[in-house]
Amino acid sequence: MTGGLARRAVVTGGAGFLGSHLCEALLARGYEVVCVDNLSTSDGTNVSHLLGDVGFSFVRADITEGLMIDGPVDAVAHLASPASPADYLRLPLQTLDVASRGSEACLRLAAEHGARYLLASTSEVYGDPLVHPQPETYWGNVNSIGPRSVYDESKRFAETLSMAWARERGIDVGIVRIFNTYGPRLREGDGRVVSNFIVQALTGRPLTVYGDGRQTRSLCYQSDLITGLVAMLDARGVTGPVNLGNTSELTVLELASLVLDATGSSSEVVHLEALKDDPTRRKPDITRAGELLGWAPAVSLADGLLSTISWFAERLGVRTLLK
Ligand code: UDP
């Protein structure tokens, strides 16, 4: 290690949406980065531009089978998991595996190298919250046998496992609970609300609102979230958990009309059946992130949506009126 900062980081799920942005941010800060991914919900294109970087290496591996990395490791950032409801509902057993056996492999690697271990947990640990906004002290309201439990409960277990390794083996654990995040590199067919609405609006298809659309989310732009992840990785000794997310809450219907306005699309809005156990409200209390990390999001929803729309428009070859 140099100057108190970790210099070589292993990022699991490094080819995914947030993983690839994290790899890039760490490289820019002078880290060497080992990106590990089994490409189960990505295809490698998010990191193909990094392959020529001497500090970057890519390992295609399924971490549930163990994780062997040669050379020093100063930080392990465990982001690997299907993260979109559509993905984890399609891959329930893989989702449970990567948070349980996969987390254990990451913790073992961190233990072998005396590395800082960062767990990407989720606002889903709060389930359908009865406390609003959600502080880290809230224990949550999760249906342990519902379809979403493969994600919610496995991430809760991953937190528990991390804390047990921290207490029993002295691992330097940091847990972040990531709230809804959007931006370039969301997969087109990912299924999450921002990517769905933008792609639907740009291609003239109806925007699919699940249920009455009055459920809320609070949307954080990827670069803000990445700043928070890097701050937590650098904050040795800070265990958390720490919420990372934007506090600007809006309904799904409000998001639909923002996307229609921003794209100039004349797509209609259709209502489909509500998802089972879909949280009705979600908004982070980010006081702790401010106190412990000096972190707060800076990108407005309007700006973040515009850059995300431009990115999708270019990928889809759609001409828009965006500047
Ligand atoms: N949603 C929707 N239409 C879509 C995709 C999602 O109405 O095409 C809703 C979904 O029911 C949820 C919210 O948007 O209430 C956020 O869903 P997303 O999958 O993005 O993330 P979640 O917060 O559920 O993990």
mmCIF file of N, CA, C and O and ligand atoms in Angstrom, residues 85 124 148 180 191-193 196-197 208-210 215 217 252 275 278 282, ligand 1:
data_model
loop_
_atom_site.group_PDB
_atom_site.id
_atom_site.type_symbol
_atom_site.label_atom_id
_atom_site.label_comp_id
_atom_site.label_asym_id
_atom_site.label_seq_id
_atom_site.Cartn_x
_atom_site.Cartn_y
_atom_site.Cartn_z
ATOM 1 N N PRO A 85 -34.552 -6.610 -10.716
ATOM 2 C CA PRO A 85 -35.569 -7.607 -10.343
ATOM 3 C C PRO A 85 -35.807 -8.626 -11.454
ATOM 4 O O PRO A 85 -35.913 -9.829 -11.194
ATOM 5 N N GLU A 124 -32.781 -2.922 -0.833
ATOM 6 C CA GLU A 124 -33.773 -4.004 -0.727
ATOM 7 C C GLU A 124 -33.721 -4.683 0.639
ATOM 8 O O GLU A 124 -34.646 -5.412 0.995
ATOM 9 N N ARG A 148 -38.996 -11.862 -4.292
ATOM 10 C CA ARG A 148 -37.847 -10.947 -4.179
ATOM 11 C C ARG A 148 -36.861 -11.371 -3.102
ATOM 12 O O ARG A 148 -35.763 -10.836 -3.003
ATOM 13 N N ASN A 180 -31.578 2.886 -5.686
ATOM 14 C CA ASN A 180 -31.742 2.884 -7.156
ATOM 15 C C ASN A 180 -30.764 3.829 -7.842
ATOM 16 O O ASN A 180 -30.721 5.017 -7.527
ATOM 17 N N GLY A 191 -34.407 -4.389 -17.644
ATOM 18 C CA GLY A 191 -35.702 -4.524 -16.969
ATOM 19 C C GLY A 191 -35.957 -3.471 -15.916
ATOM 20 O O GLY A 191 -37.070 -3.353 -15.398
ATOM 21 N N ARG A 192 -34.945 -2.682 -15.556
ATOM 22 C CA ARG A 192 -35.179 -1.667 -14.525
ATOM 23 C C ARG A 192 -35.914 -0.469 -15.114
ATOM 24 O O ARG A 192 -35.917 -0.248 -16.322
ATOM 25 N N VAL A 193 -36.510 0.298 -14.230
ATOM 26 C CA VAL A 193 -37.476 1.291 -14.698
ATOM 27 C C VAL A 193 -36.846 2.357 -15.593
ATOM 28 O O VAL A 193 -37.434 2.739 -16.612
ATOM 29 N N ASN A 196 -35.891 0.785 -18.999
ATOM 30 C CA ASN A 196 -37.120 0.429 -19.725
ATOM 31 C C ASN A 196 -37.799 1.666 -20.306
ATOM 32 O O ASN A 196 -38.117 1.706 -21.491
ATOM 33 N N PHE A 197 -38.027 2.669 -19.465
ATOM 34 C CA PHE A 197 -38.759 3.860 -19.923
ATOM 35 C C PHE A 197 -38.005 4.584 -21.037
ATOM 36 O O PHE A 197 -38.601 5.018 -22.022
ATOM 37 N N THR A 208 -44.194 1.046 -19.888
ATOM 38 C CA THR A 208 -44.886 0.041 -19.079
ATOM 39 C C THR A 208 -44.806 0.392 -17.600
ATOM 40 O O THR A 208 -43.752 0.235 -16.974
ATOM 41 N N VAL A 209 -45.898 0.859 -17.045
ATOM 42 C CA VAL A 209 -45.954 1.167 -15.609
ATOM 43 C C VAL A 209 -46.564 -0.033 -14.891
ATOM 44 O O VAL A 209 -47.657 -0.478 -15.240
ATOM 45 N N TYR A 210 -45.846 -0.563 -13.912
ATOM 46 C CA TYR A 210 -46.358 -1.714 -13.169
ATOM 47 C C TYR A 210 -47.242 -1.209 -12.026
ATOM 48 O O TYR A 210 -46.795 -0.433 -11.180
ATOM 49 N N GLN A 215 -46.080 4.135 -6.699
ATOM 50 C CA GLN A 215 -44.921 3.733 -5.875
ATOM 51 C C GLN A 215 -43.761 4.692 -6.172
ATOM 52 O O GLN A 215 -43.655 5.203 -7.283
ATOM 53 N N ARG A 217 -39.526 5.889 -5.962
ATOM 54 C CA ARG A 217 -38.111 5.548 -5.877
ATOM 55 C C ARG A 217 -37.352 6.871 -5.834
ATOM 56 O O ARG A 217 -37.895 7.920 -6.184
ATOM 57 N N VAL A 252 -43.303 6.560 -9.930
ATOM 58 C CA VAL A 252 -42.987 5.959 -11.227
ATOM 59 C C VAL A 252 -43.722 6.709 -12.342
ATOM 60 O O VAL A 252 -43.165 6.929 -13.428
ATOM 61 N N LEU A 275 -45.937 -5.755 -9.566
ATOM 62 C CA LEU A 275 -45.060 -6.858 -9.165
ATOM 63 C C LEU A 275 -45.357 -7.252 -7.719
ATOM 64 O O LEU A 275 -45.663 -6.389 -6.883
ATOM 65 N N ASP A 278 -43.591 -5.485 -4.467
ATOM 66 C CA ASP A 278 -42.875 -4.295 -4.950
ATOM 67 C C ASP A 278 -42.919 -3.223 -3.848
ATOM 68 O O ASP A 278 -44.010 -2.840 -3.398
ATOM 69 N N ARG A 282 -39.572 4.373 -1.344
ATOM 70 C CA ARG A 282 -38.149 4.178 -1.034
ATOM 71 C C ARG A 282 -37.412 5.501 -1.166
ATOM 72 O O ARG A 282 -37.506 6.183 -2.177
HETATM 73 N N1 UDP B 1 -41.263 -0.416 -12.913
HETATM 74 C C1 UDP B 1 -42.270 -0.065 -13.794
HETATM 75 N N2 UDP B 1 -42.100 -0.359 -15.113
HETATM 76 C C2 UDP B 1 -40.997 -0.962 -15.594
HETATM 77 C C3 UDP B 1 -39.957 -1.317 -14.686
HETATM 78 C C4 UDP B 1 -40.137 -1.024 -13.352
HETATM 79 O O1 UDP B 1 -43.307 0.497 -13.406
HETATM 80 O O2 UDP B 1 -40.928 -1.182 -16.823
HETATM 81 C C5 UDP B 1 -41.419 -0.057 -11.488
HETATM 82 C C6 UDP B 1 -41.252 -1.218 -10.526
HETATM 83 O O3 UDP B 1 -42.486 -1.870 -10.335
HETATM 84 C C7 UDP B 1 -40.760 -0.501 -9.285
HETATM 85 C C8 UDP B 1 -39.982 0.685 -9.815
HETATM 86 O O4 UDP B 1 -40.404 0.861 -11.164
HETATM 87 O O5 UDP B 1 -41.836 -0.030 -8.527
HETATM 88 C C9 UDP B 1 -38.488 0.480 -9.796
HETATM 89 O O6 UDP B 1 -38.209 -0.733 -10.419
HETATM 90 P P1 UDP B 1 -36.744 -1.207 -10.776
HETATM 91 O O7 UDP B 1 -36.858 -2.571 -11.399
HETATM 92 O O8 UDP B 1 -36.040 -0.172 -11.551
HETATM 93 O O9 UDP B 1 -35.978 -1.273 -9.388
HETATM 94 P P2 UDP B 1 -36.370 -1.804 -7.918
HETATM 95 O O10 UDP B 1 -36.365 -0.591 -7.089
HETATM 96 O O11 UDP B 1 -37.726 -2.435 -7.954
HETATM 97 O O12 UDP B 1 -35.301 -2.762 -7.601
#
